């Protein structure tokens, strides 16, 4: 019943849906989609009870990144929400554990999923000092010196480094490095992803829920890396392109063709189950498929 009433609503999934709409508008602009983007932004604000922010710093950074792209295309007036998000992200920074922002307000956990997109956001607003400090903190604290992969986070109360490996973390760290011309760090991350996360050349699935967006985030920033072939070392730029294109091909070929269009699998290296599984019913999984395809379309 709660699903039928739309009580459960994922703020950060909506941010990626907005980003995907912007991708589509860049690829094939239409007046109808421009109108939809403007109305969608207003709806997010209304559905979030009249606020642009929530308690999760990673969530609001994602909306901020999407809104920055909307402003660049002049599709809506978004100065107010971008300013509100910037203010909240700056408030999250503390010197605990050497720097960085918390995962959420009142928390004792600092992680890559919050600091990565926030660093990208700050870099794009021109706050290079804060963006650089965040990215350096990630490099010093959460990059595995052996594999080059980026760990999940660190707990302030115990000092424990949480060494879970998610494609999400690789993507946002890569994005932060690209925004600040940290080409060696970016190249190292691409090599690590290809070797340790996608040995068959296809980005990994993380089931449904929030995990449905993890590898799509990696794909977005791998595509951005591939499009900077004149800056990155050629082998790494080509590897980034291969990862996105092979993943997109597998995702498309494995989709179930429904009456309303393709239904993507939660695991791009496997066909979508018929009937669809629980994960495939999640908005995150379906947005993730489109994010991947839009990323591939830029290459």
Coordinates of N, CA and C in Angstrom, one line a residue, residues 131-279:
X131 N 37.3 21.6 -3.4 CA 37.3 20.4 -4.2 C 38.6 19.7 -4.1
X132 N 39.7 20.5 -4.1 CA 41.0 19.9 -4.0 C 41.3 19.2 -2.7
X133 N 40.8 19.9 -1.6 CA 41.0 19.3 -0.2 C 40.2 18.0 -0.1
X134 N 39.0 18.0 -0.6 CA 38.2 16.7 -0.6 C 38.9 15.6 -1.3
X135 N 39.3 15.9 -2.6 CA 39.9 14.9 -3.4 C 41.2 14.4 -2.8
X136 N 42.0 15.3 -2.2 CA 43.3 14.9 -1.6 C 43.0 14.0 -0.4
X137 N 41.9 14.4 0.4 CA 41.5 13.6 1.6 C 41.2 12.2 1.1
X138 N 40.4 12.0 0.1 CA 40.0 10.7 -0.4 C 41.3 9.9 -0.8
X139 N 42.2 10.6 -1.5 CA 43.4 9.9 -2.0 C 44.3 9.5 -0.8
X140 N 44.4 10.3 0.2 CA 45.2 9.9 1.3 C 44.6 8.9 2.2
X141 N 43.2 8.9 2.3 CA 42.5 8.1 3.3 C 41.9 6.8 2.8
X142 N 41.4 6.9 1.5 CA 40.5 5.8 1.1 C 41.0 5.1 -0.2
X143 N 42.1 5.5 -0.7 CA 42.6 4.8 -1.9 C 43.5 3.6 -1.5
X144 N 43.2 2.4 -1.9 CA 44.0 1.2 -1.6 C 45.4 1.3 -2.3
X145 N 46.5 1.4 -1.6 CA 47.8 1.6 -2.3 C 48.2 0.4 -3.1
X146 N 47.6 -0.8 -2.8 CA 48.0 -2.0 -3.5 C 47.2 -2.1 -4.8
X147 N 45.9 -1.9 -4.8 CA 45.1 -2.1 -6.0 C 44.7 -0.9 -6.8
X148 N 44.8 0.3 -6.1 CA 44.3 1.5 -6.7 C 42.8 1.7 -6.6
X149 N 42.1 0.8 -6.1 CA 40.7 0.9 -5.9 C 40.4 1.8 -4.7
X150 N 39.2 2.4 -4.7 CA 38.8 3.3 -3.7 C 37.8 2.6 -2.7
X151 N 38.2 2.7 -1.4 CA 37.4 2.0 -0.4 C 36.1 2.9 -0.1
X152 N 35.2 2.3 0.7 CA 33.9 3.0 1.0 C 34.1 4.1 1.9
X153 N 34.6 4.0 3.1 CA 34.7 5.1 4.1 C 35.4 4.7 5.3
X154 N 35.3 5.6 6.3 CA 36.1 5.5 7.6 C 35.2 6.0 8.7
X155 N 35.2 5.3 9.8 CA 34.4 5.6 11.0 C 35.2 6.5 12.0
X156 N 34.6 7.6 12.4 CA 35.3 8.5 13.3 C 35.3 8.0 14.7
X157 N 34.3 7.2 15.1 CA 34.3 6.7 16.5 C 35.3 5.6 16.8
X158 N 35.7 4.9 15.7 CA 36.6 3.7 15.9 C 37.9 3.8 15.1
X159 N 37.8 4.7 14.1 CA 39.0 4.8 13.2 C 39.0 3.6 12.1
X160 N 38.0 2.8 12.1 CA 37.9 1.7 11.2 C 37.7 2.1 9.8
X161 N 38.6 1.7 8.9 CA 38.4 1.9 7.5 C 37.5 0.8 6.9
X162 N 36.4 1.2 6.3 CA 35.5 0.2 5.7 C 35.9 0.0 4.3
X163 N 36.4 -1.2 4.1 CA 37.1 -1.5 2.8 C 36.2 -2.2 1.8
X164 N 34.9 -2.0 1.9 CA 34.0 -2.5 0.8 C 34.4 -1.8 -0.5
X165 N 34.3 -2.6 -1.6 CA 34.6 -2.0 -2.9 C 33.3 -1.9 -3.7
X166 N 33.0 -0.7 -4.1 CA 31.8 -0.5 -4.9 C 32.2 0.3 -6.2
X167 N 31.5 -0.1 -7.3 CA 31.8 0.7 -8.5 C 31.4 2.1 -8.4
X168 N 30.5 2.4 -7.5 CA 30.0 3.8 -7.2 C 31.3 4.6 -6.8
X169 N 32.0 4.1 -5.9 CA 33.2 4.8 -5.3 C 34.2 5.1 -6.4
X170 N 34.5 4.2 -7.2 CA 35.5 4.4 -8.3 C 35.0 5.5 -9.2
X171 N 33.7 5.5 -9.5 CA 33.2 6.5 -10.4 C 33.3 7.9 -9.9
X172 N 32.9 8.1 -8.7 CA 32.9 9.5 -8.2 C 34.3 10.0 -7.9
X173 N 35.2 9.1 -7.5 CA 36.6 9.5 -7.3 C 37.2 9.9 -8.7
X174 N 37.0 9.0 -9.7 CA 37.4 9.3 -11.0 C 36.9 10.7 -11.5
X175 N 35.6 11.0 -11.3 CA 35.0 12.2 -11.7 C 35.7 13.4 -11.0
X176 N 36.0 13.3 -9.7 CA 36.6 14.4 -9.0 C 38.0 14.6 -9.6
X177 N 38.7 13.5 -9.9 CA 40.1 13.7 -10.5 C 40.0 14.4 -11.9
X178 N 39.0 14.0 -12.7 CA 38.9 14.6 -14.0 C 38.6 16.1 -13.9
X179 N 37.8 16.5 -13.0 CA 37.5 17.9 -12.8 C 38.7 18.8 -12.4
X180 N 39.7 18.1 -11.8 CA 40.8 18.9 -11.3 C 42.1 18.6 -12.0
X181 N 42.0 17.9 -13.2 CA 43.1 17.6 -14.0 C 44.2 16.7 -13.3
X182 N 43.7 15.8 -12.4 CA 44.6 14.9 -11.7 C 44.7 13.6 -12.6
X183 N 45.4 13.8 -13.7 CA 45.4 12.8 -14.7 C 46.0 11.4 -14.3
X184 N 47.0 11.5 -13.5 CA 47.7 10.2 -13.0 C 46.7 9.5 -12.1
X185 N 46.1 10.2 -11.2 CA 45.1 9.5 -10.3 C 43.9 9.0 -11.1
X186 N 43.5 9.7 -12.1 CA 42.4 9.2 -12.9 C 42.8 7.9 -13.7
X187 N 44.0 8.0 -14.2 CA 44.5 6.8 -15.0 C 44.6 5.6 -14.1
X188 N 45.2 5.8 -12.9 CA 45.3 4.7 -12.0 C 43.9 4.1 -11.6
X189 N 42.9 4.9 -11.5 CA 41.6 4.4 -11.1 C 41.0 3.6 -12.3
X190 N 41.2 4.0 -13.5 CA 40.7 3.3 -14.7 C 41.3 1.9 -14.8
X191 N 42.7 1.9 -14.6 CA 43.4 0.6 -14.6 C 42.8 -0.3 -13.6
X192 N 42.6 0.2 -12.4 CA 42.1 -0.6 -11.3 C 40.7 -1.2 -11.5
X193 N 39.8 -0.3 -12.1 CA 38.5 -0.8 -12.4 C 38.5 -1.9 -13.5
X194 N 39.3 -1.7 -14.5 CA 39.4 -2.7 -15.6 C 40.0 -4.0 -15.0
X195 N 41.0 -4.0 -14.2 CA 41.6 -5.2 -13.7 C 40.8 -5.9 -12.6
X196 N 40.3 -5.1 -11.7 CA 39.7 -5.8 -10.5 C 38.2 -5.8 -10.5
X197 N 37.5 -4.9 -11.2 CA 36.0 -4.9 -11.1 C 35.4 -5.4 -12.4
X198 N 36.1 -5.3 -13.5 CA 35.5 -5.7 -14.8 C 36.4 -6.5 -15.6
X199 N 36.9 -7.6 -15.1 CA 37.9 -8.4 -15.9 C 37.4 -8.9 -17.2
X200 N 36.1 -9.0 -17.4 CA 35.5 -9.4 -18.6 C 35.1 -8.2 -19.5
X201 N 35.4 -7.0 -19.0 CA 35.1 -5.8 -19.7 C 33.7 -5.3 -19.5
X202 N 32.9 -5.9 -18.6 CA 31.6 -5.4 -18.3 C 31.5 -5.0 -16.8
X203 N 31.0 -3.8 -16.6 CA 30.9 -3.3 -15.2 C 29.9 -4.2 -14.4
X204 N 30.2 -4.4 -13.1 CA 29.5 -5.3 -12.3 C 28.1 -4.8 -11.9
X205 N 27.2 -5.7 -11.6 CA 25.9 -5.4 -11.1 C 25.9 -5.4 -9.6
X206 N 25.0 -4.7 -8.9 CA 24.9 -4.6 -7.5 C 23.5 -4.8 -7.0
X207 N 22.8 -5.6 -7.7 CA 21.4 -5.9 -7.4 C 20.5 -4.7 -7.6
X208 N 19.4 -4.6 -6.9 CA 18.5 -3.5 -7.0 C 18.7 -2.5 -5.9
X209 N 17.7 -1.7 -5.5 CA 17.8 -0.7 -4.5 C 18.8 0.3 -5.0
X210 N 19.6 0.9 -4.0 CA 20.6 1.9 -4.4 C 21.6 1.3 -5.3
X211 N 21.9 0.0 -5.1 CA 23.0 -0.6 -5.9 C 22.7 -0.6 -7.4
X212 N 21.4 -0.4 -7.8 CA 21.1 -0.3 -9.2 C 21.7 0.8 -10.0
X213 N 22.2 1.8 -9.2 CA 22.8 3.0 -9.8 C 24.3 3.0 -9.8
X214 N 24.9 2.0 -9.0 CA 26.4 2.1 -8.7 C 27.2 2.1 -10.0
X215 N 27.0 1.1 -10.9 CA 27.9 1.0 -12.0 C 27.5 2.0 -13.1
X216 N 26.3 2.5 -13.1 CA 25.9 3.5 -14.0 C 26.7 4.8 -13.7
X217 N 26.9 5.1 -12.4 CA 27.7 6.2 -12.0 C 29.1 6.0 -12.5
X218 N 29.7 4.8 -12.3 CA 31.0 4.6 -12.9 C 31.1 4.8 -14.4
X219 N 30.0 4.3 -15.1 CA 30.0 4.5 -16.5 C 30.0 6.0 -16.9
X220 N 29.2 6.8 -16.2 CA 29.2 8.2 -16.5 C 30.5 8.8 -16.5
X221 N 31.3 8.6 -15.5 CA 32.6 9.2 -15.4 C 33.7 8.5 -16.2
X222 N 33.5 7.2 -16.5 CA 34.4 6.6 -17.5 C 34.2 7.2 -18.9
X223 N 33.0 7.5 -19.2 CA 32.8 8.1 -20.5 C 33.4 9.5 -20.6
X224 N 33.3 10.2 -19.5 CA 33.9 11.6 -19.4 C 35.4 11.4 -19.6
X225 N 36.0 10.4 -19.0 CA 37.4 10.1 -19.1 C 37.8 9.8 -20.5
X226 N 37.0 9.0 -21.1 CA 37.3 8.6 -22.5 C 37.2 9.8 -23.5
X227 N 36.4 10.7 -23.2 CA 36.3 11.9 -24.0 C 37.4 12.9 -23.7
X228 N 38.3 12.6 -22.8 CA 39.5 13.4 -22.5 C 40.7 12.7 -23.0
X229 N 40.6 12.1 -24.1 CA 41.7 11.3 -24.6 C 43.0 12.1 -24.9
X230 N 42.8 13.4 -25.1 CA 43.9 14.3 -25.3 C 44.6 14.7 -24.0
X231 N 44.0 14.4 -22.9 CA 44.6 14.7 -21.6 C 45.1 13.4 -20.9
X232 N 44.3 12.4 -20.9 CA 44.7 11.1 -20.3 C 45.7 10.4 -21.1
X233 N 46.5 9.5 -20.5 CA 47.3 8.6 -21.3 C 46.4 7.7 -22.2
X234 N 46.8 7.5 -23.4 CA 46.0 6.8 -24.4 C 45.5 5.5 -23.9
X235 N 46.3 4.6 -23.3 CA 45.8 3.3 -22.9 C 44.7 3.3 -22.0
X236 N 44.7 4.3 -21.0 CA 43.7 4.4 -20.0 C 42.4 5.0 -20.7
X237 N 42.6 6.0 -21.5 CA 41.4 6.6 -22.2 C 40.7 5.5 -23.1
X238 N 41.5 4.7 -23.7 CA 40.9 3.6 -24.5 C 40.2 2.5 -23.7
X239 N 40.8 2.3 -22.5 CA 40.2 1.3 -21.6 C 38.9 1.8 -21.1
X240 N 38.8 3.1 -20.7 CA 37.5 3.6 -20.3 C 36.5 3.5 -21.3
X241 N 36.8 3.8 -22.6 CA 35.9 3.7 -23.7 C 35.4 2.3 -23.9
X242 N 36.3 1.3 -23.8 CA 36.0 -0.1 -24.0 C 35.0 -0.5 -22.9
X243 N 35.2 -0.1 -21.6 CA 34.4 -0.6 -20.5 C 33.0 -0.1 -20.7
X244 N 32.8 1.2 -21.1 CA 31.5 1.7 -21.3 C 30.8 1.1 -22.5
X245 N 31.5 1.0 -23.6 CA 30.8 0.4 -24.8 C 30.5 -1.0 -24.7
X246 N 31.4 -1.8 -24.1 CA 31.1 -3.3 -23.9 C 29.9 -3.5 -22.9
X247 N 29.9 -2.7 -21.8 CA 28.8 -2.8 -20.9 C 27.5 -2.4 -21.5
X248 N 27.5 -1.3 -22.3 CA 26.3 -0.8 -22.9 C 25.8 -1.9 -23.9
X249 N 26.6 -2.5 -24.7 CA 26.2 -3.5 -25.6 C 25.6 -4.7 -24.9
X250 N 26.2 -5.1 -23.8 CA 25.7 -6.2 -23.0 C 24.4 -5.9 -22.4
X251 N 24.3 -4.6 -21.9 CA 23.0 -4.2 -21.2 C 21.9 -4.2 -22.2
X252 N 22.1 -3.6 -23.4 CA 21.1 -3.5 -24.4 C 20.7 -4.9 -24.9
X253 N 21.6 -5.8 -25.2 CA 21.4 -7.1 -25.8 C 20.7 -8.0 -24.7
X254 N 20.9 -7.7 -23.5 CA 20.3 -8.5 -22.4 C 19.0 -8.0 -21.9
X255 N 18.5 -6.9 -22.4 CA 17.2 -6.3 -22.0 C 16.0 -7.1 -22.5
X256 N 15.0 -7.2 -21.6 CA 13.8 -7.8 -22.1 C 12.9 -6.8 -22.8
X257 N 12.4 -7.1 -23.9 CA 11.6 -6.2 -24.7 C 10.1 -6.3 -24.3
X258 N 9.7 -5.3 -23.6 CA 8.3 -5.2 -23.1 C 7.5 -4.3 -24.0
X259 N 6.2 -4.2 -23.8 CA 5.4 -3.4 -24.7 C 5.8 -1.9 -24.6
X260 N 6.2 -1.5 -23.4 CA 6.5 -0.1 -23.3 C 8.0 0.2 -23.5
X261 N 8.8 -0.8 -23.9 CA 10.2 -0.6 -24.2 C 11.1 -1.6 -23.5
X262 N 12.4 -1.4 -23.6 CA 13.3 -2.3 -23.0 C 13.2 -2.3 -21.4
X263 N 13.4 -3.5 -20.8 CA 13.5 -3.6 -19.4 C 14.9 -4.2 -19.1
X264 N 15.7 -3.4 -18.5 CA 17.1 -3.8 -18.3 C 17.3 -4.7 -17.1
X265 N 18.3 -5.6 -17.3 CA 18.7 -6.5 -16.2 C 19.5 -5.7 -15.1
X266 N 19.4 -6.1 -13.9 CA 20.2 -5.5 -12.8 C 21.7 -5.9 -13.0
X267 N 22.0 -7.0 -13.7 CA 23.3 -7.4 -14.0 C 23.6 -7.4 -15.5
X268 N 24.3 -6.5 -16.0 CA 24.4 -6.3 -17.4 C 25.1 -7.5 -18.2
X269 N 25.8 -8.3 -17.4 CA 26.4 -9.5 -18.1 C 25.4 -10.7 -18.2
X270 N 24.2 -10.4 -17.7 CA 23.1 -11.5 -17.7 C 21.9 -11.0 -18.3
X271 N 21.1 -11.8 -19.0 CA 19.8 -11.3 -19.6 C 18.8 -11.0 -18.5
X272 N 18.0 -10.1 -18.7 CA 16.9 -9.7 -17.8 C 16.0 -10.9 -17.6
X273 N 15.6 -11.3 -16.4 CA 14.8 -12.5 -16.2 C 13.3 -12.2 -16.7
X274 N 12.7 -13.3 -17.1 CA 11.3 -13.2 -17.5 C 10.4 -14.2 -16.8
X275 N 9.5 -13.8 -15.9 CA 9.1 -12.4 -15.6 C 10.2 -11.6 -14.9
X276 N 10.1 -10.3 -14.9 CA 11.1 -9.5 -14.2 C 11.3 -9.8 -12.8
X277 N 12.5 -9.8 -12.3 CA 12.8 -10.0 -10.9 C 12.5 -8.8 -10.1
X278 N 12.7 -8.9 -8.8 CA 12.4 -7.8 -7.9 C 13.4 -6.6 -8.2
X279 N 14.6 -6.9 -8.4 CA 15.6 -5.9 -8.7 C 15.2 -5.1 -10.0

